[in-house]
Coordinates of C-alpha atoms in Angstrom, one line a residue:
X1 CA 0.0 0.0 0.0
X2 CA 2.7 2.5 1.0
X3 CA 5.7 1.6 -1.2
X4 CA 8.0 3.6 -3.5
X5 CA 7.1 3.5 -7.2
X6 CA 10.0 4.0 -9.6
X7 CA 9.3 6.8 -12.1
X8 CA 11.0 9.7 -13.8
X9 CA 8.7 12.5 -12.8
X10 CA 8.9 16.0 -11.5
X11 CA 8.0 15.0 -7.9
X12 CA 10.5 12.1 -8.0
X13 CA 13.3 14.5 -8.8
X14 CA 12.5 16.9 -5.9
X15 CA 14.6 16.8 -2.7
X16 CA 12.8 14.8 0.0
X17 CA 13.3 17.6 2.6
X18 CA 11.6 20.1 0.3
X19 CA 8.6 17.8 -0.1
X20 CA 8.4 17.2 3.6
X21 CA 8.5 21.0 4.2
X22 CA 5.6 21.4 1.8
X23 CA 3.6 18.7 3.5
X24 CA 4.3 20.2 6.9
X25 CA 3.1 23.6 5.9
X26 CA 0.0 22.3 4.2
X27 CA -0.7 20.0 7.2
X28 CA -0.5 22.9 9.7
X29 CA -2.8 25.1 7.6
X30 CA -5.4 22.4 6.9
X31 CA -5.5 21.3 10.5
X32 CA -6.3 24.8 11.5
X33 CA -9.3 24.9 9.2
X34 CA -12.7 24.3 10.9
X35 CA -14.7 24.3 7.7
X36 CA -14.4 21.2 5.4
X37 CA -13.8 23.3 2.2
X38 CA -10.0 23.5 2.6
X39 CA -9.5 19.9 3.6
X40 CA -11.6 18.7 0.6
X41 CA -9.6 21.0 -1.7
X42 CA -6.4 19.8 -0.2
X43 CA -7.3 16.2 -0.8
X44 CA -8.2 16.9 -4.4
X45 CA -5.1 19.0 -4.9
X46 CA -2.7 16.4 -3.4
X47 CA -4.4 13.7 -5.5
X48 CA -4.1 15.7 -8.7
X49 CA -0.4 16.6 -8.0
X50 CA 0.5 13.0 -7.3
X51 CA -1.2 11.8 -10.4
X52 CA 0.2 14.4 -12.8
X53 CA 3.5 15.6 -11.4
X54 CA 4.3 12.2 -9.9
X55 CA 3.1 10.2 -12.9
X56 CA 1.4 7.7 -10.7
X57 CA -1.5 6.0 -12.6
X58 CA -4.9 7.1 -11.4
X59 CA -6.1 3.6 -11.1
X60 CA -3.2 2.7 -8.8
X61 CA -3.9 5.8 -6.6
X62 CA -7.6 5.0 -6.3
X63 CA -6.9 1.4 -5.4
X64 CA -4.5 2.5 -2.6
X65 CA -6.9 5.2 -1.4
X66 CA -10.0 2.9 -1.4
X67 CA -9.6 1.7 2.1
X68 CA -9.0 5.2 3.4
X69 CA -12.1 6.5 1.6
X70 CA -14.1 3.8 3.4
X71 CA -12.5 4.6 6.7
X72 CA -13.2 8.3 6.3
X73 CA -16.8 7.7 5.3
X74 CA -17.2 5.4 8.3
X75 CA -15.6 7.9 10.6
X76 CA -18.0 10.7 9.4
X77 CA -21.0 8.5 9.7
X78 CA -20.0 7.5 13.3
X79 CA -19.4 11.1 14.3
X80 CA -22.8 12.1 12.9
X81 CA -24.5 9.2 14.8
X82 CA -22.9 10.1 18.1
X83 CA -23.5 13.8 17.7
X84 CA -27.1 13.2 16.6
X85 CA -28.0 11.8 19.9
X86 CA -27.2 15.0 21.7
X87 CA -30.1 17.5 22.3
X88 CA -28.6 20.9 21.7
X89 CA -30.1 24.2 20.6
X90 CA -29.9 25.2 17.0
X91 CA -31.1 22.0 15.4
X92 CA -31.2 22.3 11.6
X93 CA -31.6 18.6 10.6
X94 CA -33.7 15.8 12.0
X95 CA -33.8 12.2 11.1
X96 CA -35.8 9.8 13.3
X97 CA -34.2 10.0 16.7
X98 CA -31.2 12.0 15.5
X99 CA -30.9 15.7 15.6
X100 CA -27.9 17.7 14.2
X101 CA -26.8 21.3 14.5
X102 CA -24.8 23.1 11.9
X103 CA -21.7 22.7 14.1
X104 CA -22.2 18.9 14.2
X105 CA -22.3 18.5 10.5
X106 CA -19.4 20.8 9.8
X107 CA -17.2 19.2 12.4
X108 CA -17.8 15.6 11.2
X109 CA -17.4 16.4 7.5
X110 CA -14.3 18.5 8.2
X111 CA -12.6 15.7 10.2
X112 CA -13.4 13.1 7.6
X113 CA -11.9 15.2 4.7
X114 CA -8.9 16.1 6.9
X115 CA -8.1 12.4 7.3
X116 CA -8.2 12.0 3.5
X117 CA -6.1 15.1 2.9
X118 CA -3.3 13.9 5.3
X119 CA -3.3 10.4 4.0
X120 CA -3.2 11.5 0.3
X121 CA -0.2 13.9 1.0
X122 CA 1.6 11.2 2.9
X123 CA 0.9 8.6 0.2
X124 CA 2.2 11.0 -2.5
X125 CA 5.4 11.5 -0.6
X126 CA 6.0 7.8 -0.1
X127 CA 5.2 6.8 -3.6
X128 CA 7.6 9.4 -5.1
X129 CA 10.5 9.3 -2.6
X130 CA 13.2 6.7 -2.7
X131 CA 14.1 5.6 0.8
X132 CA 17.8 6.0 0.1
X133 CA 17.3 9.6 -1.0
X134 CA 15.3 10.4 2.1
X135 CA 18.0 9.1 4.4
X136 CA 20.8 10.9 2.4
X137 CA 18.8 14.1 2.6
X138 CA 18.4 13.7 6.3
X139 CA 22.2 13.2 6.7
X140 CA 23.4 15.8 4.2
X141 CA 20.8 18.6 4.5
X142 CA 19.5 18.1 8.0
X143 CA 22.8 17.1 9.5
X144 CA 21.4 13.9 11.1
X145 CA 24.2 11.5 12.2
X146 CA 25.0 8.6 10.0
X147 CA 24.0 6.1 12.6
X148 CA 20.6 7.5 13.2
X149 CA 20.1 8.1 9.4
X150 CA 20.7 4.4 8.5
X151 CA 18.6 3.3 11.4
X152 CA 15.8 5.4 10.0
X153 CA 16.3 3.8 6.6
X154 CA 16.1 0.3 8.0
X155 CA 12.8 1.2 9.8
X156 CA 11.4 3.0 6.7
X157 CA 12.2 0.0 4.4
X158 CA 10.7 -2.5 6.9
X159 CA 7.3 -0.8 7.1
X160 CA 6.2 -1.8 3.5
X161 CA 7.0 -5.4 4.4
X162 CA 4.7 -5.6 7.4
X163 CA 1.8 -6.9 5.3
X164 CA 3.8 -9.8 3.9
X165 CA 5.0 -10.6 7.4
X166 CA 1.4 -10.6 8.6
X167 CA 0.4 -12.9 5.8
X168 CA 3.2 -15.3 6.7
X169 CA 2.1 -15.3 10.3
X170 CA -1.5 -16.0 9.3
X171 CA -0.4 -19.0 7.1
X172 CA 1.8 -20.4 9.9
X173 CA -1.1 -20.2 12.3
X174 CA -3.5 -21.9 9.9
X175 CA -1.1 -24.7 9.3
X176 CA -1.0 -25.3 13.1
X177 CA -4.8 -25.4 13.2
X178 CA -5.6 -21.9 14.3
X179 CA -8.5 -20.5 12.2
X180 CA -8.2 -17.0 10.8
X181 CA -11.2 -14.8 9.9
X182 CA -13.6 -17.7 10.3
X183 CA -16.4 -16.5 12.4
X184 CA -17.0 -13.3 14.3
X185 CA -14.9 -14.3 17.3
X186 CA -11.9 -15.3 15.1
X187 CA -12.1 -12.0 13.2
X188 CA -12.1 -10.1 16.5
X189 CA -9.2 -12.0 18.0
X190 CA -7.0 -12.4 14.9
X191 CA -5.2 -9.0 15.3
X192 CA -4.2 -9.8 18.9
X193 CA -2.8 -13.2 17.7
X194 CA -0.7 -11.5 15.1
X195 CA 0.7 -8.8 17.4
X196 CA 3.1 -10.8 19.4
X197 CA 4.7 -12.7 16.5
X198 CA 5.0 -9.5 14.5
X199 CA 6.8 -7.8 17.4
X200 CA 9.2 -10.8 17.6
X201 CA 9.9 -10.6 13.9
X202 CA 10.6 -6.9 14.1
X203 CA 12.9 -7.4 17.1
X204 CA 14.9 -10.1 15.3
X205 CA 15.2 -8.0 12.2
X206 CA 16.3 -5.0 14.2
X207 CA 19.0 -7.1 15.9
X208 CA 20.3 -8.4 12.6
X209 CA 20.4 -4.9 11.1
X210 CA 22.2 -3.6 14.3
X211 CA 24.8 -6.4 14.0
X212 CA 25.4 -5.6 10.3
X213 CA 25.8 -1.9 11.0
X214 CA 28.3 -2.6 13.8
X215 CA 30.3 -5.1 11.9
X216 CA 30.9 -2.6 9.2
X217 CA 32.1 0.1 11.6
X218 CA 29.2 2.5 11.0
X219 CA 29.7 5.7 13.0
X220 CA 33.3 5.0 13.9
X221 CA 34.7 7.8 11.7
X222 CA 33.2 11.2 11.3
X223 CA 34.4 11.7 7.7
X224 CA 32.6 9.4 5.3
X225 CA 32.2 9.2 1.5
X226 CA 28.8 8.5 -0.2
X227 CA 28.1 6.8 -3.4
X228 CA 25.3 9.2 -4.2
X229 CA 24.7 12.7 -2.7
X230 CA 21.5 14.7 -2.5
X231 CA 21.3 18.5 -2.8
X232 CA 18.7 21.3 -2.9
X233 CA 18.9 23.1 -6.2
X234 CA 17.0 26.0 -7.7
X235 CA 14.2 23.8 -9.0
X236 CA 13.5 22.6 -5.5
X237 CA 13.3 26.1 -4.1
X238 CA 11.0 27.1 -7.0
X239 CA 8.8 24.1 -6.2
X240 CA 8.6 25.1 -2.5
X241 CA 7.8 28.7 -3.2
X242 CA 5.1 27.8 -5.8
X243 CA 3.5 25.2 -3.5
X244 CA 3.4 27.5 -0.5
X245 CA 2.2 30.6 -2.4
X246 CA -0.5 28.7 -4.3
X247 CA -1.8 27.1 -1.1
X248 CA -1.7 30.5 0.6
X249 CA -3.8 32.0 -2.2
X250 CA -6.4 29.2 -1.9
X251 CA -6.6 29.8 1.9
X252 CA -6.8 33.6 1.4
X253 CA -9.7 33.2 -1.1
X254 CA -11.5 31.0 1.4
X255 CA -11.0 33.5 4.2
X256 CA -12.3 36.3 2.0
X257 CA -15.5 34.3 1.3
X258 CA -15.8 33.2 4.9
X259 CA -15.2 29.6 4.1
X260 CA -12.1 29.2 6.3
X261 CA -12.3 29.5 10.1
X262 CA -9.7 28.6 12.6
X263 CA -10.4 25.3 14.4
X264 CA -10.5 27.1 17.8
X265 CA -13.3 29.4 16.6
X266 CA -16.8 28.5 17.4
X267 CA -19.6 28.3 14.8
X268 CA -22.7 30.1 16.0

């Protein structure tokens, strides 16, 4: 689901730290928005940029986002159900025993689209960023130590393999007569049965990586040479400026038409 896709695109050529800076700025602004307009626009914008500038096939993107679309919809429905049971003044919508105010609807929809916006931005970053380039950018641009940088790379590269590890654990348990996802009780307890073996697999892999890093003398010398280096060039700065300015213009337009309110502001 979250794995790098090899392409020769505009986003693939940008420095990972610049892309992280853009995502951080967009995340701060979208999380401060109480109304759902900006989160919805951010979701569509991140999807469009990943599709066009990242050259990720639209079918591939939709398939990866399908589960998060379902989670977001379920989250909004659950929020509406819980808030619909409250008896507050200013009811604008009634359905059977449920009653909603304008604040209830806006809050639920905004949180749902905020989830989609953050997931889409994160997915766009992962799909267009090679793990090696991310680590090299942390070491060379952010001055992170080599030891911590390679530890981060080992963790980053292990995350996409979690699903295959979970499948292997399920198969091993089924071979030993433990049913998986057969009946309501089994579906409920299966995540707990997988957790302990998954932690053991992660601990063993971490130990092997640590031994490999130590045997190669990682961190013993301060001066090191690198096979490939990353840098921030003029195109990266232009991308950062355009992304921040365009997003600022969108937020300014929404503020002008009273479609953007800070999350700590109340809706009357």
